[in-house]
Tab-separated table of C-alpha atoms (C1' of nucleotides) in Angstrom:
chain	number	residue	atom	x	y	z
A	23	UNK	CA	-53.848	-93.780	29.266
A	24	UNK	CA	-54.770	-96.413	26.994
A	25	UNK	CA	-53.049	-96.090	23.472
A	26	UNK	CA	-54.764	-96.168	20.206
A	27	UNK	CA	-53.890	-97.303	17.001
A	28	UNK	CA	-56.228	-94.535	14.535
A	29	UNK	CA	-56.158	-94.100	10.899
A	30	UNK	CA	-54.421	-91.523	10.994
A	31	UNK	CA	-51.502	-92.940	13.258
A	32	UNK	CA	-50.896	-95.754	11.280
A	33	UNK	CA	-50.632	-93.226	7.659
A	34	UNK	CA	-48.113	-90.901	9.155
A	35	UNK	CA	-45.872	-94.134	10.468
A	36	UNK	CA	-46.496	-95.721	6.549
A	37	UNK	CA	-45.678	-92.408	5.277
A	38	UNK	CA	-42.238	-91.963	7.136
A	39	UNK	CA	-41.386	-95.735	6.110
A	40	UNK	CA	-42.039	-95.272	2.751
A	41	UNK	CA	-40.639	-91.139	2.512
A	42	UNK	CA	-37.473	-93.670	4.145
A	43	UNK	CA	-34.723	-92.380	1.482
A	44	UNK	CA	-36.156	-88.533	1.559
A	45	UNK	CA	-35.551	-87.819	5.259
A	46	UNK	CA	-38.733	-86.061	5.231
A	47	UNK	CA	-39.304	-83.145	6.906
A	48	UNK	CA	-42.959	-82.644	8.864
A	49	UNK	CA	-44.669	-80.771	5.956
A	50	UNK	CA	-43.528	-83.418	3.302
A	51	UNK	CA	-45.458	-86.099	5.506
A	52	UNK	CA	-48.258	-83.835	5.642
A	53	UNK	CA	-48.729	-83.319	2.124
A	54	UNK	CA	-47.801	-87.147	1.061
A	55	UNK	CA	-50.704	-88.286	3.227
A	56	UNK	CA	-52.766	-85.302	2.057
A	57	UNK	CA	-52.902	-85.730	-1.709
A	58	UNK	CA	-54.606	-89.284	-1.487
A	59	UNK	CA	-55.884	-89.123	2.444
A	60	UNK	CA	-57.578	-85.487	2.102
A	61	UNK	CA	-58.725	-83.970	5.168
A	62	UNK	CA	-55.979	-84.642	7.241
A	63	UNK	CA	-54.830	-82.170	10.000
A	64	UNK	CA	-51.394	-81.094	10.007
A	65	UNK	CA	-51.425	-80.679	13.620
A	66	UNK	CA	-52.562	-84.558	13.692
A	67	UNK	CA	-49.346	-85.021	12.074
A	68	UNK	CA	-47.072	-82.753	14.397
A	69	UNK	CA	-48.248	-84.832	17.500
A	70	UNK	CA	-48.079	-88.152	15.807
A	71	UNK	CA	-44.335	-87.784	14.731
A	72	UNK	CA	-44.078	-86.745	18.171
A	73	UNK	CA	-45.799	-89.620	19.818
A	74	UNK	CA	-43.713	-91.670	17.852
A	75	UNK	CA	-40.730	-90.692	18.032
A	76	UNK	CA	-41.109	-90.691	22.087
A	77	UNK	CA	-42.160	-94.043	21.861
A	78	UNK	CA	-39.369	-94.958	19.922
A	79	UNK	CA	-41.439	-96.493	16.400
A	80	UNK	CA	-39.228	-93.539	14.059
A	81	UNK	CA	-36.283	-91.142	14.696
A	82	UNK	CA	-36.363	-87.229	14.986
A	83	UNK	CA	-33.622	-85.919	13.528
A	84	UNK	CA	-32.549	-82.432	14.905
A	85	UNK	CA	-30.542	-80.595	11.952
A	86	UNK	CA	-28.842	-77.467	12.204
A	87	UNK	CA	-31.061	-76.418	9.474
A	88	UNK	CA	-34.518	-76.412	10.428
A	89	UNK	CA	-37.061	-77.915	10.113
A	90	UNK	CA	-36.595	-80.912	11.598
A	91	UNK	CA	-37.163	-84.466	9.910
A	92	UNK	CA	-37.417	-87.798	10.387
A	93	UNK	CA	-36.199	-91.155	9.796
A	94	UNK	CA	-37.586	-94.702	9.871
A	95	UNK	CA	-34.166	-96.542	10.549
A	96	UNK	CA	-33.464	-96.979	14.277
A	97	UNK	CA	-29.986	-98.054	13.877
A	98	UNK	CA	-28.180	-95.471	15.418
A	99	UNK	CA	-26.157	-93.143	12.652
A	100	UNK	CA	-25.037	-90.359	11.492
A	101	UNK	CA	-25.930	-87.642	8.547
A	102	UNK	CA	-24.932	-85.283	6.415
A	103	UNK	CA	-26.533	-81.566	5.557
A	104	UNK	CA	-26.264	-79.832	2.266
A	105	UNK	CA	-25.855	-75.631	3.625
A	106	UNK	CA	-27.576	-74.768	0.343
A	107	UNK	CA	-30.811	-76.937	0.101
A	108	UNK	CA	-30.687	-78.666	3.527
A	109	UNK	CA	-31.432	-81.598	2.374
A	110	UNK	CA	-29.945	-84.633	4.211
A	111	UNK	CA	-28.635	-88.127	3.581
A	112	UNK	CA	-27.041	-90.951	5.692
A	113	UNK	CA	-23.191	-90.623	6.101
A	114	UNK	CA	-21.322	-93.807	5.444
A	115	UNK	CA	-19.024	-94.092	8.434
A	116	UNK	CA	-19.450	-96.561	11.542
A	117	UNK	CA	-21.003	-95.719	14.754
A	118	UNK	CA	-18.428	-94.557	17.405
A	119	UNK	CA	-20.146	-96.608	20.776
A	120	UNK	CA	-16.974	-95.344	22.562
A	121	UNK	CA	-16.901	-91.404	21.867
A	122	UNK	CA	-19.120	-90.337	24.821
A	123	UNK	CA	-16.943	-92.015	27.389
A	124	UNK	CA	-14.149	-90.370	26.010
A	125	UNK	CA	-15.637	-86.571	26.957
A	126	UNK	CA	-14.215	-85.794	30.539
A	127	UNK	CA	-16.650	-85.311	33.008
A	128	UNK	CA	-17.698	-81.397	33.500
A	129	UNK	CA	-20.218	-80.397	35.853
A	130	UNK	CA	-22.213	-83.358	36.405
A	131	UNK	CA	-23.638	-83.314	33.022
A	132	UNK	CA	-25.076	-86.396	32.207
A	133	UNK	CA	-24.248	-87.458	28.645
A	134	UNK	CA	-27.220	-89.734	27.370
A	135	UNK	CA	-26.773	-89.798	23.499
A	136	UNK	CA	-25.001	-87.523	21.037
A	137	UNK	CA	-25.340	-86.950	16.592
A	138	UNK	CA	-22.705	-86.207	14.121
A	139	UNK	CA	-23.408	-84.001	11.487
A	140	UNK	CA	-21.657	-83.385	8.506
A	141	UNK	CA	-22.066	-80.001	6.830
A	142	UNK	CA	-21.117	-79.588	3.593
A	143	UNK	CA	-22.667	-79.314	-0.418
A	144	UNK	CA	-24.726	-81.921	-1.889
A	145	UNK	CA	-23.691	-82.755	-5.958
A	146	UNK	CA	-26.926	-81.174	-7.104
A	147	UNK	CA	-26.510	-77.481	-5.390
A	148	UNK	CA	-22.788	-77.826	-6.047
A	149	UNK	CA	-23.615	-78.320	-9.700
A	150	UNK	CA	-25.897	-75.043	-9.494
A	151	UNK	CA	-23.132	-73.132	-8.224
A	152	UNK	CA	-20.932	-74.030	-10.950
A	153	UNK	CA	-23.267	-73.045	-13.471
A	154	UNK	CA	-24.210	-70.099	-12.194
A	155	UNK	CA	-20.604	-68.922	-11.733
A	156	UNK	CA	-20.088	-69.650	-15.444
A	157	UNK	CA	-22.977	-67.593	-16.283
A	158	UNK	CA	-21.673	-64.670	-15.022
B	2	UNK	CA	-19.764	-52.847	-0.317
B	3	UNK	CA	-17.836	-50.753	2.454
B	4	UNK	CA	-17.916	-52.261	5.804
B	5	UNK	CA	-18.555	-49.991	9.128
B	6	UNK	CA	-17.927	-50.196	12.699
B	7	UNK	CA	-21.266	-49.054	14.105
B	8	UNK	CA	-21.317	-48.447	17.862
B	9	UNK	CA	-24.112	-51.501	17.809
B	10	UNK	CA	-22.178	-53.489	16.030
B	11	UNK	CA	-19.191	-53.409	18.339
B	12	UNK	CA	-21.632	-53.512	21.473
B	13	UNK	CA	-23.126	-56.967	20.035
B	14	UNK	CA	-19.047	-58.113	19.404
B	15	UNK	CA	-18.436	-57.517	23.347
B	16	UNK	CA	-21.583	-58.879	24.807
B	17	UNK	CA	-21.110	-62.278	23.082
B	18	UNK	CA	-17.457	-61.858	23.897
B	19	UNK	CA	-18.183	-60.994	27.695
B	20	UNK	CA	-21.252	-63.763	27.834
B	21	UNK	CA	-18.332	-66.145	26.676
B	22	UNK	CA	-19.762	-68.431	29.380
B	23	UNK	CA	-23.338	-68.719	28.471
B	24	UNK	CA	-23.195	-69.622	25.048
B	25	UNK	CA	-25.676	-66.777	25.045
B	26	UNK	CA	-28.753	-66.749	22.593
B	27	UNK	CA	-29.756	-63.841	20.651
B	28	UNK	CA	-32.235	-62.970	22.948
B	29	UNK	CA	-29.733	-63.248	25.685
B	30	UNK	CA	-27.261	-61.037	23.971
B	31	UNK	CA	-30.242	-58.658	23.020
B	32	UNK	CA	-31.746	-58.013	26.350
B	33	UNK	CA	-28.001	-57.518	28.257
B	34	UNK	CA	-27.128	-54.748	25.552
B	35	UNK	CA	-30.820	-53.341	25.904
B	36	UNK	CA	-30.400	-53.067	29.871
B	37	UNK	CA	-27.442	-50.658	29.733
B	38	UNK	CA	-28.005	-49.341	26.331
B	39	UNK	CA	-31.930	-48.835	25.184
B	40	UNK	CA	-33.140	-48.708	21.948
B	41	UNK	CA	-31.031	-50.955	20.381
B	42	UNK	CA	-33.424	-53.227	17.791
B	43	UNK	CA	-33.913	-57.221	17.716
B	44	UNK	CA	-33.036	-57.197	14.547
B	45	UNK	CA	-30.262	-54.992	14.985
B	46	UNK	CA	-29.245	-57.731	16.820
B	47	UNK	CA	-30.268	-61.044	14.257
B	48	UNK	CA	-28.280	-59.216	11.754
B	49	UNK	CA	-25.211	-58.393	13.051
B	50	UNK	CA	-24.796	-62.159	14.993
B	51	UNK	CA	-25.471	-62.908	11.182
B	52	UNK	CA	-22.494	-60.635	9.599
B	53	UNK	CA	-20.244	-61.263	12.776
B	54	UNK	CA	-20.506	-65.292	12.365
B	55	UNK	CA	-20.264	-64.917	8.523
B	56	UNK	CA	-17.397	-62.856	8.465
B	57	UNK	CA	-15.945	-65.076	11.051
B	58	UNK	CA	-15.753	-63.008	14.048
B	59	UNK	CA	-17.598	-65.612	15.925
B	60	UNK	CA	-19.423	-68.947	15.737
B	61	UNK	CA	-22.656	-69.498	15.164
B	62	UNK	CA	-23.572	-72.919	17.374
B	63	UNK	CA	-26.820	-74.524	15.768
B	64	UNK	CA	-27.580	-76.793	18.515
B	65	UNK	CA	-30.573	-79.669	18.647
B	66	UNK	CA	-32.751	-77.535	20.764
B	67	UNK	CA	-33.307	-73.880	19.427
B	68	UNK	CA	-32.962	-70.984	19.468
B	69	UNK	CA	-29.233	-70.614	18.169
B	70	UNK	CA	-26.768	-69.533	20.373
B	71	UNK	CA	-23.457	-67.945	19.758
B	72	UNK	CA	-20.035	-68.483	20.692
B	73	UNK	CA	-16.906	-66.273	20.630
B	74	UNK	CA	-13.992	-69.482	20.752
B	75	UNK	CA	-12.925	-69.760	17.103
B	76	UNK	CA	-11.434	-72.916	17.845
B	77	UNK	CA	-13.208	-75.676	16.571
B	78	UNK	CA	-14.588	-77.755	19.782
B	79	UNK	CA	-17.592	-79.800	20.613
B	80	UNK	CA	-20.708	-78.850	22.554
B	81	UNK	CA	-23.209	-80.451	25.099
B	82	UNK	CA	-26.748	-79.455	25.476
B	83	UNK	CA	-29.514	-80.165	28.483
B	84	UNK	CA	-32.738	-81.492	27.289
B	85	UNK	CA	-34.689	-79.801	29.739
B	86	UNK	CA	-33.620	-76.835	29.788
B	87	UNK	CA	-31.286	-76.220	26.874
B	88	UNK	CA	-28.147	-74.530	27.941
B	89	UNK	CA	-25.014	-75.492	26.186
B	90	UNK	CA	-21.240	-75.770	27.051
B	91	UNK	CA	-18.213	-77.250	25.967
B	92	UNK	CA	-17.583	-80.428	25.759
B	93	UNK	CA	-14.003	-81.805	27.136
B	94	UNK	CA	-13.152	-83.704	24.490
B	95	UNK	CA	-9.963	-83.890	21.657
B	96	UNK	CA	-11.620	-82.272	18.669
B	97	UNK	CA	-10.806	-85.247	15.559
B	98	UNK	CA	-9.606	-83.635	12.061
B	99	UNK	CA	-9.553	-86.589	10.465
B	100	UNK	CA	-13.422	-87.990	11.170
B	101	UNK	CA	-14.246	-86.217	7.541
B	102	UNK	CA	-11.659	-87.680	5.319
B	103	UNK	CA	-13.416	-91.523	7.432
B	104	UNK	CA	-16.830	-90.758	5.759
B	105	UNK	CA	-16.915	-92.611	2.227
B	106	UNK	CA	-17.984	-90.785	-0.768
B	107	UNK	CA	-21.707	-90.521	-1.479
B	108	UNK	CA	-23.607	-89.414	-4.039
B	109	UNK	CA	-20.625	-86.589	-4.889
B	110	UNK	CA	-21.382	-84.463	-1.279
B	111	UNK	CA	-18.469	-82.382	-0.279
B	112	UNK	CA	-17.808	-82.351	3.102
B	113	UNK	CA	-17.055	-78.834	4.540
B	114	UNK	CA	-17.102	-79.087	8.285
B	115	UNK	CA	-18.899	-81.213	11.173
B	116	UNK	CA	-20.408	-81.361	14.437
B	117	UNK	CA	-20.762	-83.352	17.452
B	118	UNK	CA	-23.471	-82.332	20.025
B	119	UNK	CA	-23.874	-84.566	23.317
B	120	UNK	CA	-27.036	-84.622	24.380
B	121	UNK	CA	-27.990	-85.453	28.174
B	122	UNK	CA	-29.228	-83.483	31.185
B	123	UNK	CA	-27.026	-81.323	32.948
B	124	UNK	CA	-26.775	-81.491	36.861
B	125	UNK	CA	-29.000	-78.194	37.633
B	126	UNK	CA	-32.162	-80.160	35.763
B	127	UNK	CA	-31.250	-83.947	36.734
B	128	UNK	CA	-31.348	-82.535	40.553
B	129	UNK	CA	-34.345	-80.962	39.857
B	130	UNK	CA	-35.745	-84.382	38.400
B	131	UNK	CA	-34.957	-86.108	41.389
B	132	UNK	CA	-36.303	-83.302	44.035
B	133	UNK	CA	-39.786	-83.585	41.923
B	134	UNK	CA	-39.422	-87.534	42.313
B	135	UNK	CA	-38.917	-87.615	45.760
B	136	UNK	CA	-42.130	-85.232	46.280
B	137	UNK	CA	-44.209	-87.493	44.557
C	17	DA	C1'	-22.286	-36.840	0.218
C	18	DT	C1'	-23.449	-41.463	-0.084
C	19	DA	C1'	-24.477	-45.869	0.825
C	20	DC	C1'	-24.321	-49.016	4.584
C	21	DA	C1'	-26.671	-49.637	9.051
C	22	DT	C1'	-30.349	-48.870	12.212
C	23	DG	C1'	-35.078	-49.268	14.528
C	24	DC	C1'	-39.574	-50.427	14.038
C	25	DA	C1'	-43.235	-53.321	12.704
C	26	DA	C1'	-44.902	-56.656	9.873
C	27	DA	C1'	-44.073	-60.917	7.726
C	28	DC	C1'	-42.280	-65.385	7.856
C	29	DA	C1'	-41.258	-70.432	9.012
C	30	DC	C1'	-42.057	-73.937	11.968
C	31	DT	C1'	-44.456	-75.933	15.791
C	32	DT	C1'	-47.683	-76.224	19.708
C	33	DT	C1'	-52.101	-75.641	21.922
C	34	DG	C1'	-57.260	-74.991	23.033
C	35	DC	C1'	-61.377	-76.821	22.080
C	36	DA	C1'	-65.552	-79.008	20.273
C	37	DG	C1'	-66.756	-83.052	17.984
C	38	DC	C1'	-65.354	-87.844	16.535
C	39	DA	C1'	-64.196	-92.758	16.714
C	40	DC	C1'	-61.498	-96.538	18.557
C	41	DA	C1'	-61.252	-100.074	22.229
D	5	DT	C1'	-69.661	-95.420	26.086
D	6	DG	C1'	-65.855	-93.157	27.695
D	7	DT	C1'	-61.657	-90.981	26.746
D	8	DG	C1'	-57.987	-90.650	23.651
D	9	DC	C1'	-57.639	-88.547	19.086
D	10	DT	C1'	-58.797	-85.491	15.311
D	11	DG	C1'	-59.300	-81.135	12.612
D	12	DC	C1'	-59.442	-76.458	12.736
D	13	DA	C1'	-57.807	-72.091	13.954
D	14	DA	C1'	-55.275	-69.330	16.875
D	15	DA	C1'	-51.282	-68.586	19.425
D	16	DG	C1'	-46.402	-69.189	20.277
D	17	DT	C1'	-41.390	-69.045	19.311
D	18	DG	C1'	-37.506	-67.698	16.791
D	19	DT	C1'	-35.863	-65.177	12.834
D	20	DT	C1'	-35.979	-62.319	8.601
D	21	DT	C1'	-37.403	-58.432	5.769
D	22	DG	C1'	-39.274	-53.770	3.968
D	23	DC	C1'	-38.771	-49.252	4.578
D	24	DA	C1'	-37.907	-44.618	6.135
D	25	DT	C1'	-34.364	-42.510	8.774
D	26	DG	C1'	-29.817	-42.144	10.699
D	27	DT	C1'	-24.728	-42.044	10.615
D	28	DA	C1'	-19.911	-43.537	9.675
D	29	DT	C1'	-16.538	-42.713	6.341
DNA sequence: ATACATGCAAACACTTTGCAGCACA
DNA sequence: TGTGCTGCAAAGTGTTTGCATGTAT
């Protein structure tokens, strides 16, 4: 199983990197890459943000939200969901190293990693709501 | 917008209440009405877990690994899922009210409510790993 | 009586997979 | 020059929706 580094590969990693601040989802990848790199396969895309995010090069982000997305910092953080446009951003608190050795054990689990979300209303869809309630 | 207790309704109330346990999925909740009681419909089903966890009657767990599964402790508490094989339960752990208020503002998002999910292999799976190991 | 709820099937959103041809090492 | 990768389409999984009918109040 000898690796490759295609054309393709190296587009969806660039995209990801430069989609950084977006958090973008699968299908924003896909059509990044597709509107200069036409042609494309969207399945190429779904396997390559899965090769590399097993291999460790990006971040899958699992949001309670679907669909998922993905993130080029490594740093281990946390985020925060708007419940209106599920859109997310990086929340501003430090990394607790120590919270996983505080859960008692329970039936053997093995606890190998563990995300905070933060659910809440981003400014823009909060803004929406406000208007809308006026409107009425 | 008059609210009624269908007989479905209530049956979907006491399987996730008597599945407590399991964490139980939709489909799980589905096909343990269905066996006693057939022709009750999926989305019977999807739509009541919907009203039930909007009106607060239960919770709604959107965990890492889909589907959704569904809870009837109101308390707020924090999960643990299996990466193998997905089952959830609770984690033993002090839940913290005051992680929100630690986040710093950004970018005007309100912060409504969190989650912590610890992720890891539970001791059914990790066996299972090292059975398959040993064969090899 | 009336309007909310149901059951069915189809649609939907997101992701994975099978396969023939392609291109990187 | 072989085999890992691609693009396409189809299938898969989980959930929602449209609609005619049913039923709780």
């Amino acid at each position: 199983m000898k690796i490759r580094n295609t054309r393709q590969r190296q587009l969806i990693l660039d995209a990801v990197k430069s989609l950084h601040a977006k958090h973008p989802t699968a299908e924003e990848i896909y059509s990044h890459i597709e509107s200069v790199n036409p042609g494309i396969g969207r399945a190429t895309v779904y396997r390559n943000l899965s090769f590399l995010s097993e291999a460790g090069h990006i971040l899958k982000i699992e949001t309670p939200i679907p669909p998922d997305r993905f993130d080029d910092t490594l740093a281990p953080h946390y985020h925060m969901q708007c419940r209106v446009c599920g859109e997310i951003c990086d929340a501003d608190i430090e990394y607790m190293r120590d919270i996983e050795s505080r859960v008692k054990p329970t039936d053997g689990f093995i606890i190998e990693s563990h995300d905070i979300t933060f659910k809440g209303i981003c400014r823009k869809c909060h803004e929406n709501i406000v208007r809308e309630d006026n409107a009425e």
